[in-house]
Short mmCIF file of C-alpha atoms and ligand atoms in Angstrom, two decimals:
data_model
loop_
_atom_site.label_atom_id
_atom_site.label_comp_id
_atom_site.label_asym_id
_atom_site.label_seq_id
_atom_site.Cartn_x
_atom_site.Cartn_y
_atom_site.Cartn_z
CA UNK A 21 -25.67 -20.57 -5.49
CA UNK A 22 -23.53 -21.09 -2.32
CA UNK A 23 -23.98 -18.74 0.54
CA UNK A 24 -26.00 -15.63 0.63
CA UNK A 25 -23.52 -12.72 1.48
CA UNK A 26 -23.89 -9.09 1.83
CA UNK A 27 -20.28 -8.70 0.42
CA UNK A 28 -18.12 -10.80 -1.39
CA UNK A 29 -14.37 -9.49 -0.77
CA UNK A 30 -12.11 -10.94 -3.48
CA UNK A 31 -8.56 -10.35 -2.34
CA UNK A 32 -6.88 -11.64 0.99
CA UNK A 33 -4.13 -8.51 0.65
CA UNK A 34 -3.95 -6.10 3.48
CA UNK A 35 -7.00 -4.15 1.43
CA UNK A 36 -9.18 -7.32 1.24
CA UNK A 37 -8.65 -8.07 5.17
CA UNK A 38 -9.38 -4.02 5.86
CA UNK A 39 -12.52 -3.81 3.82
CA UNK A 40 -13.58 -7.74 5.24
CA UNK A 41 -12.77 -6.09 8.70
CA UNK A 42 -14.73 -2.71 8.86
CA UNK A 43 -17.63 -4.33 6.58
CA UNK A 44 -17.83 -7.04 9.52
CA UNK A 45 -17.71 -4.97 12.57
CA UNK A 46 -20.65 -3.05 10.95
CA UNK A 47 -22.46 -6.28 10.94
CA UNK A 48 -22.57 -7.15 7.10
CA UNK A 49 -22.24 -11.11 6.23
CA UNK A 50 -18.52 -11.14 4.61
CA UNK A 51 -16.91 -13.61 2.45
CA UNK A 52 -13.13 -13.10 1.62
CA UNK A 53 -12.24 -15.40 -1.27
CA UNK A 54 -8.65 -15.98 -2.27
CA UNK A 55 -7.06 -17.63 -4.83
CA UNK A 56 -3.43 -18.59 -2.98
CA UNK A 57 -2.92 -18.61 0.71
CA UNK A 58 -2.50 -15.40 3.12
CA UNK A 59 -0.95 -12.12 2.02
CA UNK A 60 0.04 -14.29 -1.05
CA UNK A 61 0.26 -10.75 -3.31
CA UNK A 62 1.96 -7.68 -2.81
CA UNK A 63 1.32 -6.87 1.45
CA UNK A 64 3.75 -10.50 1.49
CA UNK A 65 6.65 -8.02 -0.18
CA UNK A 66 5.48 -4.38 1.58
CA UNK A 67 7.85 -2.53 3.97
CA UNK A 68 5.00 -1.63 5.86
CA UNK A 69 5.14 1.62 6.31
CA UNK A 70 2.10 3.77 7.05
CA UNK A 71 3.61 7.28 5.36
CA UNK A 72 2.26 11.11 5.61
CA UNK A 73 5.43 12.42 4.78
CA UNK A 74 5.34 11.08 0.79
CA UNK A 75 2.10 12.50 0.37
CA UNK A 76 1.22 16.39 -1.26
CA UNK A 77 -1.95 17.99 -0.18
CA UNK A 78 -4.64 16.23 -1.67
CA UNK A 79 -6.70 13.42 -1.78
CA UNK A 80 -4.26 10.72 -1.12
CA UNK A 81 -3.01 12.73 1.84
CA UNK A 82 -6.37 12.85 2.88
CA UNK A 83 -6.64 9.08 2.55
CA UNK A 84 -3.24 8.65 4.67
CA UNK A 85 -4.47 10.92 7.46
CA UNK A 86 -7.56 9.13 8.17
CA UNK A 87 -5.48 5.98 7.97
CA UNK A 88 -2.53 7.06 10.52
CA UNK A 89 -6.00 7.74 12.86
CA UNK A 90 -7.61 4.66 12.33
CA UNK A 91 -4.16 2.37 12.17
CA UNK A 92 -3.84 3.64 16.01
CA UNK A 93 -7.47 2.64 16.40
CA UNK A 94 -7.32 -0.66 15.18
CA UNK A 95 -3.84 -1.72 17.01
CA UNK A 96 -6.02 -0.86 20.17
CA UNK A 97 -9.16 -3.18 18.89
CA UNK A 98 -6.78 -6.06 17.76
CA UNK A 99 -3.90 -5.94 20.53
CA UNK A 100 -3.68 -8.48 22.73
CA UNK A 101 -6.35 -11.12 21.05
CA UNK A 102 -5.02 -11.47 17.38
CA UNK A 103 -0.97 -10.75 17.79
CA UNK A 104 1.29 -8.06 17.57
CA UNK A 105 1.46 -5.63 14.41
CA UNK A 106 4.79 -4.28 15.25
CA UNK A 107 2.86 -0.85 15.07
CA UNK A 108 6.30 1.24 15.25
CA UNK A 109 5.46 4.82 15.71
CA UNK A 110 8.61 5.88 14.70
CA UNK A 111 8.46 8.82 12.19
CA UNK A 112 9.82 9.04 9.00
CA UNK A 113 12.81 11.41 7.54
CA UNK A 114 13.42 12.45 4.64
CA UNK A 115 17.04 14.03 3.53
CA UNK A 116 18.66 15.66 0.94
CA UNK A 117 22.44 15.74 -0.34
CA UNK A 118 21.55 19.66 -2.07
CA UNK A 119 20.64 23.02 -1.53
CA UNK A 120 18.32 22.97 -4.38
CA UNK A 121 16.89 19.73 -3.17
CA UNK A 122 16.24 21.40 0.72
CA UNK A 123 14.33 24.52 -0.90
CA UNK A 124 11.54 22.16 -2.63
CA UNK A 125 11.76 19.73 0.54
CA UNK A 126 10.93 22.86 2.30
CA UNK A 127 8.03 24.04 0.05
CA UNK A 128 6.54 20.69 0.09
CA UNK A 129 6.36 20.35 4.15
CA UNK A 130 5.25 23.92 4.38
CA UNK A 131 2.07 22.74 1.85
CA UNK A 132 1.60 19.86 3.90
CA UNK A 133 1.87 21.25 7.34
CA UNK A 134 -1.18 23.37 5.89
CA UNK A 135 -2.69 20.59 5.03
CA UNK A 136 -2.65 19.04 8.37
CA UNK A 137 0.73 16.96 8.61
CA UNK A 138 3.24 17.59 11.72
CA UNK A 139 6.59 18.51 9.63
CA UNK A 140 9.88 19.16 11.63
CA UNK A 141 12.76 21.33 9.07
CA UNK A 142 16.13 20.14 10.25
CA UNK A 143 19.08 21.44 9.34
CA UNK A 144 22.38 19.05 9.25
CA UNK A 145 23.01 18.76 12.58
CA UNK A 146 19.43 18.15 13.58
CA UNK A 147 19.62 15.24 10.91
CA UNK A 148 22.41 14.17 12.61
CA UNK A 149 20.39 14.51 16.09
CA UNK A 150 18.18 11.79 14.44
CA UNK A 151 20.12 9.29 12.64
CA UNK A 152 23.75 9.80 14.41
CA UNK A 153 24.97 7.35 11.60
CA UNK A 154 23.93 9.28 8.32
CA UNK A 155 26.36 10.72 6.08
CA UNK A 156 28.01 14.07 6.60
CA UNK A 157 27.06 14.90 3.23
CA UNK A 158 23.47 16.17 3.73
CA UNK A 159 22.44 19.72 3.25
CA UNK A 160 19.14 19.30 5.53
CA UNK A 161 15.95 17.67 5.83
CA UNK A 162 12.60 17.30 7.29
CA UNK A 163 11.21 15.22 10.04
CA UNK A 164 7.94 13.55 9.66
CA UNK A 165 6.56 12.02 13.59
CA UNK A 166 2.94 10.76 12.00
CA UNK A 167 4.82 7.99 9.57
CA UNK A 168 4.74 4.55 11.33
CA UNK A 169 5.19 0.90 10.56
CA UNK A 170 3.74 -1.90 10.76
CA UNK A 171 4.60 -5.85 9.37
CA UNK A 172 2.00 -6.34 6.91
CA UNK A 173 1.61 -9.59 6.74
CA UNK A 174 0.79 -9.92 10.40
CA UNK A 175 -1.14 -7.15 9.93
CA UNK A 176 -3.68 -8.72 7.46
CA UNK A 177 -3.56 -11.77 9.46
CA UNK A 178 -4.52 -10.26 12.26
CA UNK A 179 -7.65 -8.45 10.73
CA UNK A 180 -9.02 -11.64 8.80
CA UNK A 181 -8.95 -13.16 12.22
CA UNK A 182 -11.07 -10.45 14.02
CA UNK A 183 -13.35 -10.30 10.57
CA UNK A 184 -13.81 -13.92 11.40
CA UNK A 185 -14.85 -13.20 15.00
CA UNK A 186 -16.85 -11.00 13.45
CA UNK A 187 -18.40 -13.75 11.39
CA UNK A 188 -16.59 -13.34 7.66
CA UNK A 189 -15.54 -16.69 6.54
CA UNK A 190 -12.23 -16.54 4.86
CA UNK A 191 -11.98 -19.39 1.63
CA UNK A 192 -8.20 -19.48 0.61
CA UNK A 193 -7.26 -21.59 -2.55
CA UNK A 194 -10.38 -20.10 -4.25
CA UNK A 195 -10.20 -18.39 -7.11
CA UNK A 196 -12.63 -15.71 -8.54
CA UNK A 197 -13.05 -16.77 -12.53
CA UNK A 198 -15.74 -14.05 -12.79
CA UNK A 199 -18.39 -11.64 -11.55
CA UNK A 200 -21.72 -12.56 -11.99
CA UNK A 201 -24.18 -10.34 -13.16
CA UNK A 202 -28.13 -10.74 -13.24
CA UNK A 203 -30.18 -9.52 -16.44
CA UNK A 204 -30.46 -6.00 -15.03
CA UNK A 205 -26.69 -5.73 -15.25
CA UNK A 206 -26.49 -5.83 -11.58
CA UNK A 207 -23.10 -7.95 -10.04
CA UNK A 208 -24.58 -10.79 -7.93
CA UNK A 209 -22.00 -12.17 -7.09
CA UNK A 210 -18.84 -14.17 -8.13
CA UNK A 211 -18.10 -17.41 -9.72
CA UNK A 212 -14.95 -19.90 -8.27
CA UNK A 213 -13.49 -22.60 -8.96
CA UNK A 214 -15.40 -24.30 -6.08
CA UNK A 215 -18.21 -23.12 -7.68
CA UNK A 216 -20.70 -19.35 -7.85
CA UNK A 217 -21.13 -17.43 -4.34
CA UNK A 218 -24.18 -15.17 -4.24
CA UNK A 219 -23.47 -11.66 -2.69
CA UNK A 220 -25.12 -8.22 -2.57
CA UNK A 221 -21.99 -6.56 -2.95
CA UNK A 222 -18.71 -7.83 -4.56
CA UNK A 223 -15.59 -6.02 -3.65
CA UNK A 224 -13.00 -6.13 -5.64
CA UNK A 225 -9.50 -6.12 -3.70
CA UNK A 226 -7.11 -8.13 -6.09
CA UNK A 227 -4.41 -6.22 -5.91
CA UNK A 228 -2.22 -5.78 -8.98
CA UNK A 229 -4.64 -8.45 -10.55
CA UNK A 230 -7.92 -6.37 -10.04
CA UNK A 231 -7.97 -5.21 -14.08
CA UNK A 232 -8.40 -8.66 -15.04
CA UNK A 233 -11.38 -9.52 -12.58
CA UNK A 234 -12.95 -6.04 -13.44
CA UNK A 235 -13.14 -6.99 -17.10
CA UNK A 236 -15.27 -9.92 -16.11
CA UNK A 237 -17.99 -7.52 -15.83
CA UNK A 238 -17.31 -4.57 -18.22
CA UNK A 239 -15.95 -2.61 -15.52
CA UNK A 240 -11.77 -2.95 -16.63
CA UNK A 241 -9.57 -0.69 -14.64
CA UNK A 242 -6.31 -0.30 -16.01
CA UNK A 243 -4.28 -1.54 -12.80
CA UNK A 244 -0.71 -2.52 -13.55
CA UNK A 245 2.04 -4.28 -11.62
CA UNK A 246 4.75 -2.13 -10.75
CA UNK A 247 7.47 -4.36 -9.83
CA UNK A 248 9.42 -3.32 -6.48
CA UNK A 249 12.77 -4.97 -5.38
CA UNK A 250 13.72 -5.17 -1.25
CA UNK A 251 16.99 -6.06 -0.03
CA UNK A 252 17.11 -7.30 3.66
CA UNK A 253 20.20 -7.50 5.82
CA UNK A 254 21.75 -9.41 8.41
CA UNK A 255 20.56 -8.46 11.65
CA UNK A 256 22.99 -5.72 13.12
CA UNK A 257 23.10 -3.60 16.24
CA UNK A 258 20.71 -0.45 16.17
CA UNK A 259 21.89 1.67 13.05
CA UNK A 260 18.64 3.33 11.39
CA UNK A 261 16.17 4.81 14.30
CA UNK A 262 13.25 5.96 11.49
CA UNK A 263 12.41 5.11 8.07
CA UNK A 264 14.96 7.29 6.02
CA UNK A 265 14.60 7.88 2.43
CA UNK A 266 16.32 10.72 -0.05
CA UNK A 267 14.17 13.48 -1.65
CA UNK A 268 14.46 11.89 -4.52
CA UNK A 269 12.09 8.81 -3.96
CA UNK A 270 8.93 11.68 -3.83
CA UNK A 271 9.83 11.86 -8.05
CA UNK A 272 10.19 8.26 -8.62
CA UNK A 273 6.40 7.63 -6.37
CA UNK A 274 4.90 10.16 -8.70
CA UNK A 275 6.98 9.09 -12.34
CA UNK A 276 4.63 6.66 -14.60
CA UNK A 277 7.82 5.73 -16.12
CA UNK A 278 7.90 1.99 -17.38
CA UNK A 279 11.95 2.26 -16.73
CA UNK A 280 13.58 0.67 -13.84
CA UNK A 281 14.09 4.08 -11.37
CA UNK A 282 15.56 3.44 -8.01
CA UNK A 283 15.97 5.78 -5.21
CA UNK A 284 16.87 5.20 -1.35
CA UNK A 285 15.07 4.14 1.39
CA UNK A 286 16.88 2.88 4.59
CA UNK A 287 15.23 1.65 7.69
CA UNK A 288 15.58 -0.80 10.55
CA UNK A 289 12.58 -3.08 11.73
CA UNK A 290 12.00 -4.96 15.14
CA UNK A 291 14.49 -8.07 14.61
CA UNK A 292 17.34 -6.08 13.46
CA UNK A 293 17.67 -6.67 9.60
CA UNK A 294 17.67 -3.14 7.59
CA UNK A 295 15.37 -3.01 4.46
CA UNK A 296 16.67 -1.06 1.69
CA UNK A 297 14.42 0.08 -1.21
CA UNK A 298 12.72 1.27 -3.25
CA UNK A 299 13.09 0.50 -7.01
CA UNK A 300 9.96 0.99 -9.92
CA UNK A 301 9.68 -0.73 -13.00
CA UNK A 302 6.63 -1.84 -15.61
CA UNK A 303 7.69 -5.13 -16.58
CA UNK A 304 4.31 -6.82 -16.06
CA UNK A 305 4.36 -10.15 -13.62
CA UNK A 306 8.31 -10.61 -14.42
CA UNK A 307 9.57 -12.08 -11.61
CA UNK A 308 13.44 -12.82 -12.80
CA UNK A 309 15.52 -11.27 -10.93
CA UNK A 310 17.29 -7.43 -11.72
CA UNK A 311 20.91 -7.24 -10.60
CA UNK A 312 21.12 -3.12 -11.39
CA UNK A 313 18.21 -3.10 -9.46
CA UNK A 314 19.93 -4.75 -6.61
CA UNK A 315 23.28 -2.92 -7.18
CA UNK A 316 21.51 0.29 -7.28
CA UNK A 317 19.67 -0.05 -3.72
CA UNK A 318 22.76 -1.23 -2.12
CA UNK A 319 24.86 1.60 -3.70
CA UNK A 320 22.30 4.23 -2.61
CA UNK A 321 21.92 2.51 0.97
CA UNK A 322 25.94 2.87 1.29
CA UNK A 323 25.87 6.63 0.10
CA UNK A 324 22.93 7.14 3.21
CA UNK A 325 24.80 5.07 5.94
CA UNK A 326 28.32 4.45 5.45
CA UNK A 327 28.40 1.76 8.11
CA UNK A 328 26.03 -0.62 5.70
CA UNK A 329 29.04 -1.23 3.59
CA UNK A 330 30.00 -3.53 6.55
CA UNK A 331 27.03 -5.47 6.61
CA UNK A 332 25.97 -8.44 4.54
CA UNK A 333 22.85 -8.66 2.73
CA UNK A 334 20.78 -11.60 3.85
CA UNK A 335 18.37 -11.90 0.76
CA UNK A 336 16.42 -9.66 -2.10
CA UNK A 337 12.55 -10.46 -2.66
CA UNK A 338 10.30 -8.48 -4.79
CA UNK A 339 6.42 -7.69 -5.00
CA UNK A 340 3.82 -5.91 -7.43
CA UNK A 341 2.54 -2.99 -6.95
CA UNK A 342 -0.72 -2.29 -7.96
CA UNK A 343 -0.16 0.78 -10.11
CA UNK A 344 -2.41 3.11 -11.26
CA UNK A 345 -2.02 5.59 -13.94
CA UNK A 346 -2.67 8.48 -12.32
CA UNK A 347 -1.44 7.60 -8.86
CA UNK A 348 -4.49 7.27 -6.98
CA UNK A 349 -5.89 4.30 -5.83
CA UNK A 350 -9.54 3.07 -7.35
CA UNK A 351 -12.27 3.06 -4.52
CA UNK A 352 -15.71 2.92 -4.64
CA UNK A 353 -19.12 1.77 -6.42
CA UNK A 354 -18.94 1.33 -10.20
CA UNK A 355 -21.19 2.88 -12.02
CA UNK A 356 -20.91 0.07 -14.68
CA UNK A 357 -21.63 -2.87 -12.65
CA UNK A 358 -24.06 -1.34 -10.24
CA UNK A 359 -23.14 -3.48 -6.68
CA UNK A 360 -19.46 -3.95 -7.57
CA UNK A 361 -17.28 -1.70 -5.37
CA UNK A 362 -13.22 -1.52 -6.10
CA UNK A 363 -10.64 -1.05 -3.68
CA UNK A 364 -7.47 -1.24 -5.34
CA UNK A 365 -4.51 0.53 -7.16
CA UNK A 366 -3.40 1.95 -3.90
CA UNK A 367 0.61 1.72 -5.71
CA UNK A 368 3.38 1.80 -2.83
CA UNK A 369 0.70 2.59 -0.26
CA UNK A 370 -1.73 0.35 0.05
CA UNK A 371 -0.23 -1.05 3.57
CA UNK A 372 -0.24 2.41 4.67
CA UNK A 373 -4.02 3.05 3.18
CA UNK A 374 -5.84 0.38 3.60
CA UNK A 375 -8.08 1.24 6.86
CA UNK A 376 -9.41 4.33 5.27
CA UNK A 377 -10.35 2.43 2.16
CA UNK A 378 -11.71 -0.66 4.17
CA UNK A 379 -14.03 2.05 6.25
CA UNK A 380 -15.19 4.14 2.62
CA UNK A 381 -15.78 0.51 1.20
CA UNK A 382 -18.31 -0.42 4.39
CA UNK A 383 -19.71 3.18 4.17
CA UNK A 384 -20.04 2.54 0.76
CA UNK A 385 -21.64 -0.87 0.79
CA UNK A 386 -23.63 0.49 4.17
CA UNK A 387 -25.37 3.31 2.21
CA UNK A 388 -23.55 5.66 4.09
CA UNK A 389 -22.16 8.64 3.24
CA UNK A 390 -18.41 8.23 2.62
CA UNK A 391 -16.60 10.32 4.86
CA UNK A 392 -13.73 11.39 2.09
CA UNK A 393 -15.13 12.90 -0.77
CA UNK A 394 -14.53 9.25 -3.47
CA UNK A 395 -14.86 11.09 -6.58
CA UNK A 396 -10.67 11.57 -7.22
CA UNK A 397 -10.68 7.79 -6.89
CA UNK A 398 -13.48 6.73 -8.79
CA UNK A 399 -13.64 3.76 -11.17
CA UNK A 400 -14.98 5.56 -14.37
CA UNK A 401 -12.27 8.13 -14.77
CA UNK A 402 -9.79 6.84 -16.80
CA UNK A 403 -10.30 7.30 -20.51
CA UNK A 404 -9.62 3.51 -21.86
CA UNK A 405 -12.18 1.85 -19.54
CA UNK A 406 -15.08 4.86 -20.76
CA UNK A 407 -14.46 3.64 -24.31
CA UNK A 408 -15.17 0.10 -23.66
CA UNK A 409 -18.17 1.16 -22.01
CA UNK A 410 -19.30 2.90 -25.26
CA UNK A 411 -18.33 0.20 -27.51
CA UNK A 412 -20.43 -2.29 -25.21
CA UNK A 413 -23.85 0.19 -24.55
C1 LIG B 507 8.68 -3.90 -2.58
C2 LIG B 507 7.42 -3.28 -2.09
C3 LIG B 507 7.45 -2.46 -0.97
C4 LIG B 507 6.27 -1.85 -0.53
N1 LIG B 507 6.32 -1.07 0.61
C5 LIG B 507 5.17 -0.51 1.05
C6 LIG B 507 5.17 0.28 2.22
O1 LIG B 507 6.19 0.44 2.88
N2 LIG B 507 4.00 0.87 2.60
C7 LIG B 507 2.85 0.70 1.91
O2 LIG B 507 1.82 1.27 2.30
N3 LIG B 507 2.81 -0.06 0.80
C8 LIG B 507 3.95 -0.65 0.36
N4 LIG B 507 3.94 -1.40 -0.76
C9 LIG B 507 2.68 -1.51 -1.51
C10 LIG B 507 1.76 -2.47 -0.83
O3 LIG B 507 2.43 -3.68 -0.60
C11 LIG B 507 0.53 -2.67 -1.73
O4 LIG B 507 -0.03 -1.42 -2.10
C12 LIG B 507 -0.52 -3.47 -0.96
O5 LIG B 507 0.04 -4.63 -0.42
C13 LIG B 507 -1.68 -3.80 -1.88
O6 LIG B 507 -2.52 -4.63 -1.14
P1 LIG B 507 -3.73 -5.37 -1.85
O7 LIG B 507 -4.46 -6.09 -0.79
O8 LIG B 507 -4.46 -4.38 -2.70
O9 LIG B 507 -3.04 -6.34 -2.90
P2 LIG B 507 -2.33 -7.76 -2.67
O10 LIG B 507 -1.61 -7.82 -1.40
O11 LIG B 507 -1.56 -8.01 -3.92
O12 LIG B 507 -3.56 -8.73 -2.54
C14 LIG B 507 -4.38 -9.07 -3.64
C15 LIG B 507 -4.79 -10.51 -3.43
O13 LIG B 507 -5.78 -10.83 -4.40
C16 LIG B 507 -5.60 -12.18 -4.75
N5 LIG B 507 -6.29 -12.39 -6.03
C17 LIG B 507 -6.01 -11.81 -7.22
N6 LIG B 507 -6.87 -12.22 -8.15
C18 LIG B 507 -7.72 -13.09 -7.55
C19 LIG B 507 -8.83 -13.86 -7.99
N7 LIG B 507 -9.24 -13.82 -9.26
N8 LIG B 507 -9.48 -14.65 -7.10
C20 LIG B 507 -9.10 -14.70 -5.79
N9 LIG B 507 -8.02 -13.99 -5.33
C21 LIG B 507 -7.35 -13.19 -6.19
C22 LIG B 507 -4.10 -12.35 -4.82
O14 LIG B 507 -3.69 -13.69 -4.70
C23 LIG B 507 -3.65 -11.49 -3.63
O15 LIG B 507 -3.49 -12.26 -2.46
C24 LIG B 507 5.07 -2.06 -1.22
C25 LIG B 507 5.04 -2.92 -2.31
C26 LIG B 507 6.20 -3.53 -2.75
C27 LIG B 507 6.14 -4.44 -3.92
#
């Protein structure tokens, strides 16, 4: 077989380039093998934003805390040498039009603030203080300083290129048909369609695709794509100062619901265009285009900021989230295919997760012990893939 890695990463998404990233700096041999070019998946369509505030107390805040450390850490190893992230420490807000809608904001930043998040409660005038162009019509909201930003795609760039200095080698336009196993059951590795690659670890960071590799090997996941839909603007004079989004979108994050749900999410970015999500649906890879979609972002955007009805709309992409059925993402080993290790299913936050997953992956792989407790996110707990397990022993 060709090359004799420690790890295999299959995946060149923001997760792939974190986990190729920490599992080089700690010295393993890395491979990252890709099927299209760079950020070809879902980090191509991500905002970018590195979110506490969306979080409740639990394991995925947990996950997003050790990130917003580690996101500050790594803009310090990769500035200057690999380009800038456009790491925008700029806080997030989140607003509501009710009364009823500020008592749960409330509750939910008083939970978090326990569990370690910095909340601000503003009233209307302090929401005001913070976005001077946001309707009058909110009742209140809370500030959130830890949320940042960063642009993904330079983002994942950026870390493939100091996993390479690190001595990965990166194969685009290689596509992972299959994991190999040997007769012990152990994953050995991966066949491509350049042909097998040996490795003592295979990760598996495919994004919204990872089910389909993972059933290679008996180890299916059921990861969906959850289509999302962005809008971008024309470049305009400084409007939105944070990411801004209505309470609402904290429902539509946690909703399994195959239906198209949109709520708002306003924010500016470096150049001057103004991104407006953030729309759900389960339609599988369907990438035609959804005009209610569409006219339900800009509607919402308009209700936020009255001053967007002035400005044009420069184009609409979309992306697929990886979405997992219980909303948490799927790290770790697998106890299926002993030297496969997934890191996937992070949903609308895998931008905003991906150094703490990259780091548990290398612990992981290491034989370290993780330093987040991986058994909410492990591979095995989700009743369809236990069945196939039983049908197959
Ligand atoms: C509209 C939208 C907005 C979003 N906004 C945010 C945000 O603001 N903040 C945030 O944190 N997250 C956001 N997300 C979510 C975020 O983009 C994803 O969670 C994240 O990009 C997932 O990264 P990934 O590396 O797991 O997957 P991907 O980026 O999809 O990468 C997977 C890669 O695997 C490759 N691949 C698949 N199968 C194979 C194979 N067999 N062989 C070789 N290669 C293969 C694919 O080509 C792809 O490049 C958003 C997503 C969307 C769609």
């Amino acid at each position: 077989m060709a090359g004799n890695f420690d790890v295999a990463v299959v995946g060149a998404g923001i997760v792939g380039a974190a986990c190729a990233y920490a599992c080089a700096r700690r010295g393993l041999t890395v491979v990252v093998l890709e099927r299209a070019g760079l950020v070809a998946g879902a980090t191509g369509s991500g905002e970018g934003n590195l979110l506490v505030s969306d979080k409740p107390p639990g394991p995925e805040l947990d996950l997003a805390l050790l990130s917003n450390g580690l996101w500050q850490h790594w803009e310090a190893e990769l500035a200057g040498r690999y380009g800038d992230i456009e790491l925008e420490r700029k806080g997030g807000l989140i607003v509501t039009e009710t009364a009823a809608g500020l008592v749960g904001l409330r509750a939910t930043a008083t939970a978090q603030a326990e569990a370690g998040v910095v909340v601000e409660p503003l009233d209307p005038a302090g929401v005001r203080g913070h976005e001077p162009a946001i309707t009058r019509q909110v009742a209140g909201g809370v500030f959130y300083p830890q949320d940042m930003q960063v642009m993904p795609a330079r983002a994942a760039a950026a870390l493939l290129a100091a996993a390479r200095d690190h001595g990965a080698e990166v194969r685009l336009r290689t596509e992972v048909t299959a994991l190999l196993r040997n007769a012990a059951g152990r994953v050995v590795g991966v066949d491509t369609d350049a042909g097998p690659v040996a490795a003592g670890h295979v990760v598996n960071a495919a994004g919204a695709w990872a089910g389909r590799l993972g059933g290679s090997a008996g180890a299916a996941v059921p990861v969906a794509p959850r289509r999302g839909f962005v809008l971008v603007t024309e470049p305009v004079p400084p409007l939105v100062r944070h990411k801004v989004y209505s309470a609402d979108y904290l429902d539509n994050v946690a909703s399994g619901d195959a239906a198209l749900q949109t709520s708002t999410v306003v924010e500016g970015t470096p150049a001057g265009t103004i991104l407006i999500g953030a729309s759900r649906e389960l339609v599988d890879f369907d990438r035609r285009p959804n005009p209610d979609a569409v006219r339900q972002l800009a509607r919402g955007a308009v209700r936020l900021f009255p001053a967007l009805a002035r400005v044009r709309l420069m184009r609409v992409y979309h992306g697929f989230r990886p979405f997992s059925p219980d909303h948490l993402p799927v790290i770790g080993p697998d106890p299926r295919a002993p030297g496969l290790v997934h890191a996937h299913g992070h949903e609308g936050a895998g931008i905003g997760l991906a150094p703490a997953t990259g780091r548990l992956v290398a612990q992981v792989i290491a034989g370290d012990a993780p330093e987040v407790d991986l058994r909410p996110f492990d591979p095995f707990r989700f009743p369809a893939p236990r069945e196939d397990a039983r049908a197959a022993a």
